[in-house]
mmCIF file with all atom_site columns, C-alpha atoms and ligand atoms in Angstrom:
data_model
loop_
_atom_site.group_PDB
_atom_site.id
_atom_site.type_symbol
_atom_site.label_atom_id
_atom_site.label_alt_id
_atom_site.label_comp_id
_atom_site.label_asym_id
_atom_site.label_entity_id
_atom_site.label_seq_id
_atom_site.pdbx_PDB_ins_code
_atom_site.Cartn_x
_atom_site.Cartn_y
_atom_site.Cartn_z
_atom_site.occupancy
_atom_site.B_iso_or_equiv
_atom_site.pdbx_formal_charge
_atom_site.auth_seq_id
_atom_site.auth_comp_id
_atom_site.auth_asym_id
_atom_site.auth_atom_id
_atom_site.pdbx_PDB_model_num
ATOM   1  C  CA  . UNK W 1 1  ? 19.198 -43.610 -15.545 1.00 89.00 ? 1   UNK W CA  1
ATOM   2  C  CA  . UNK W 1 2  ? 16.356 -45.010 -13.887 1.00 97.00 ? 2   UNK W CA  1
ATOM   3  C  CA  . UNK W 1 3  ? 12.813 -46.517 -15.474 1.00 98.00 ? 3   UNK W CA  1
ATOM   4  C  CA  . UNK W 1 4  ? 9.862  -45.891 -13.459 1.00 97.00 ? 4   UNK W CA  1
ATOM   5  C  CA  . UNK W 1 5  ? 5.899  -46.462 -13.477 1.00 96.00 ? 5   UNK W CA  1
ATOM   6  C  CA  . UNK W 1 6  ? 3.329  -46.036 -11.396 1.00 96.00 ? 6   UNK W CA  1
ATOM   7  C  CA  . UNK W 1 7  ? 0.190  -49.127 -11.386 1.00 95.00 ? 7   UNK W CA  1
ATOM   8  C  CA  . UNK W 1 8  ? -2.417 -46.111 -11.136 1.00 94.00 ? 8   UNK W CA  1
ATOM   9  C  CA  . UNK W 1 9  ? -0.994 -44.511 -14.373 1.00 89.00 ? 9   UNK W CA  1
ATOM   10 C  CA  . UNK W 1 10 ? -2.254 -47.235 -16.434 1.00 80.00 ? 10  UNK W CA  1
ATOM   11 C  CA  . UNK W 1 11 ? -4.454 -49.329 -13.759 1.00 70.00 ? 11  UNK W CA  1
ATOM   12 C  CA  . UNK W 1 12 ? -7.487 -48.485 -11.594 1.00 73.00 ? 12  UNK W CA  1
ATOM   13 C  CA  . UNK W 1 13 ? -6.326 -47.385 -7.926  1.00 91.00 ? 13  UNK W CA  1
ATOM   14 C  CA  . UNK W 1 14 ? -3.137 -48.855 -7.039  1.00 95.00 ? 14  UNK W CA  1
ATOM   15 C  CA  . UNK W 1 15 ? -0.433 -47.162 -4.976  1.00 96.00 ? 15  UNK W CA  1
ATOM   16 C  CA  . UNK W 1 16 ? 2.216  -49.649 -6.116  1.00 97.00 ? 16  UNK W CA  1
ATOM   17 C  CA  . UNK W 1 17 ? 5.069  -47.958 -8.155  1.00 96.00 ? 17  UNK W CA  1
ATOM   18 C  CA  . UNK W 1 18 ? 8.128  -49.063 -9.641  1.00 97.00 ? 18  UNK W CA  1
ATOM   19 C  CA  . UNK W 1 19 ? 11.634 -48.123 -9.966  1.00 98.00 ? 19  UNK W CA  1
ATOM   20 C  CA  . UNK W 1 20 ? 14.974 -49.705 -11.978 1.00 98.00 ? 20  UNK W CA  1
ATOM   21 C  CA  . UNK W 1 21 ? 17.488 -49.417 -13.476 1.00 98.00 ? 21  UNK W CA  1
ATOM   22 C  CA  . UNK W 1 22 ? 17.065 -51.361 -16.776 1.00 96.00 ? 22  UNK W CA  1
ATOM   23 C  CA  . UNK W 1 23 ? 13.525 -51.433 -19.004 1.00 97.00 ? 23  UNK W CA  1
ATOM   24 C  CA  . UNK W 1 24 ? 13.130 -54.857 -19.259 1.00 96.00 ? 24  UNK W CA  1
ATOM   25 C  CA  . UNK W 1 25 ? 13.597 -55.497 -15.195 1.00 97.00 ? 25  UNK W CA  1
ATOM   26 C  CA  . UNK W 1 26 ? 11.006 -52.833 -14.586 1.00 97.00 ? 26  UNK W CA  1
ATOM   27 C  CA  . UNK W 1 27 ? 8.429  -54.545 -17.438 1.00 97.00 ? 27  UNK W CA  1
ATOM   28 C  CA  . UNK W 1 28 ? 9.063  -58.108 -15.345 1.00 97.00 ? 28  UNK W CA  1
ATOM   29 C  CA  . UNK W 1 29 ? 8.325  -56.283 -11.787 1.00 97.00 ? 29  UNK W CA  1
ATOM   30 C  CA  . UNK W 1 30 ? 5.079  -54.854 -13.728 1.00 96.00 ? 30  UNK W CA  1
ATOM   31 C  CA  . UNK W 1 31 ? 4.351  -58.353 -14.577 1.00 96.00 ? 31  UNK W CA  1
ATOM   32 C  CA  . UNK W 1 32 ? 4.427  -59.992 -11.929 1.00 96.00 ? 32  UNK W CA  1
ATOM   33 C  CA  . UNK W 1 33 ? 2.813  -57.281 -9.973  1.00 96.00 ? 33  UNK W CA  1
ATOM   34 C  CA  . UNK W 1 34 ? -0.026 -57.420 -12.451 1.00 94.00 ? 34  UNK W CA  1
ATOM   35 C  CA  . UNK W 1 35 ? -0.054 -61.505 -12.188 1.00 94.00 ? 35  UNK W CA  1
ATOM   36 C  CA  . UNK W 1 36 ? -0.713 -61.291 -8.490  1.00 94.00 ? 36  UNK W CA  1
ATOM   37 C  CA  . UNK W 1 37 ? -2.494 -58.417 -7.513  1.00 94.00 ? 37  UNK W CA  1
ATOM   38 C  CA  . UNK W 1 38 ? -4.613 -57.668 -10.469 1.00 93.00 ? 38  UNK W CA  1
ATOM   39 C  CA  . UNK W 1 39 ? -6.015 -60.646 -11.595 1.00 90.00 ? 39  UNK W CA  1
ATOM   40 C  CA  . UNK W 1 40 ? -7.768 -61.701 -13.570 1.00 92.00 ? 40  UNK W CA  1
ATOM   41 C  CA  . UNK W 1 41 ? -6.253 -59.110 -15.357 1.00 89.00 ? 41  UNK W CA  1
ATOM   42 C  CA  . UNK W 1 42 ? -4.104 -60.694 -18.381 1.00 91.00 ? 42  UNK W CA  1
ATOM   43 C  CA  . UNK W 1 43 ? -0.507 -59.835 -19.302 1.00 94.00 ? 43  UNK W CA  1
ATOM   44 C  CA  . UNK W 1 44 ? -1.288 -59.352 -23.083 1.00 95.00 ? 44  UNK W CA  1
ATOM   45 C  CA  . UNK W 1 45 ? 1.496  -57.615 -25.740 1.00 96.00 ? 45  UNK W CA  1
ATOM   46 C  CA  . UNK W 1 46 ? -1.043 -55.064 -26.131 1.00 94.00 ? 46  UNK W CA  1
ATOM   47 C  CA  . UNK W 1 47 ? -0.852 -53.904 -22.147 1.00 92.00 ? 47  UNK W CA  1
ATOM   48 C  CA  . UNK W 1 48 ? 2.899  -54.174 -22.292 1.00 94.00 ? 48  UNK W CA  1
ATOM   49 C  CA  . UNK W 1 49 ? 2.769  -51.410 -25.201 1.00 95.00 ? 49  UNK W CA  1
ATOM   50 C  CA  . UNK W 1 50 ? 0.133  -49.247 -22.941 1.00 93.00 ? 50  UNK W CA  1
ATOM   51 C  CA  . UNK W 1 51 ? 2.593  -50.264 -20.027 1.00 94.00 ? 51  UNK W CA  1
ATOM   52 C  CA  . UNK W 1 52 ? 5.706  -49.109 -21.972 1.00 96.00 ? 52  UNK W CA  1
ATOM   53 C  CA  . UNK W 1 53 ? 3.763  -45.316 -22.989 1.00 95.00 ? 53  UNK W CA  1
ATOM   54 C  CA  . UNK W 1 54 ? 3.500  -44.674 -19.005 1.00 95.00 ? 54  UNK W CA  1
ATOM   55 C  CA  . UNK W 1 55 ? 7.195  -45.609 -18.190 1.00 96.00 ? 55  UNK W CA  1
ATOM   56 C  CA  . UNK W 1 56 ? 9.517  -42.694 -17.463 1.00 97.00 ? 56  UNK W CA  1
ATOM   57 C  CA  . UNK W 1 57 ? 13.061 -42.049 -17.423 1.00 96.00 ? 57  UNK W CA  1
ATOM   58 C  CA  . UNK W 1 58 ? 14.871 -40.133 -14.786 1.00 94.00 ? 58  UNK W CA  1
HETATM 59 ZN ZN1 . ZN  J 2 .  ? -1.158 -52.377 -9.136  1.00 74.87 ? 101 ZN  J ZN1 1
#
């Protein structure tokens, strides 16, 4: 099973996207990506739950 996310699903344009193989571990590489690329742009509970509606499993 794999997690994955695109940034332009719940960003402005970004081509980044994401793939793992555990939930959590994808969350912390949207983090991070979100900490340096898109700031000021805050890592808030609320954009982890908007985050977690865009994440799919394959
Ligand atoms: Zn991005």
């Amino acid at each position: 099973m794999a997690y994955s996310i695109r940034c332009a699903d719940f960003n402005n344009d970004c081509p980044a996207q994401f793939s793992t193989p555990d939930e959590d571990e994808l969350l912390q590489h949207v983090e991070l990506h979100t900490k340096v690329v898109h700031q000021p742009m805050e890592w808030t509970p609320e954009l982890v739950e908007v985050v977690k509606t865009h994440i799919t499993k394959s």
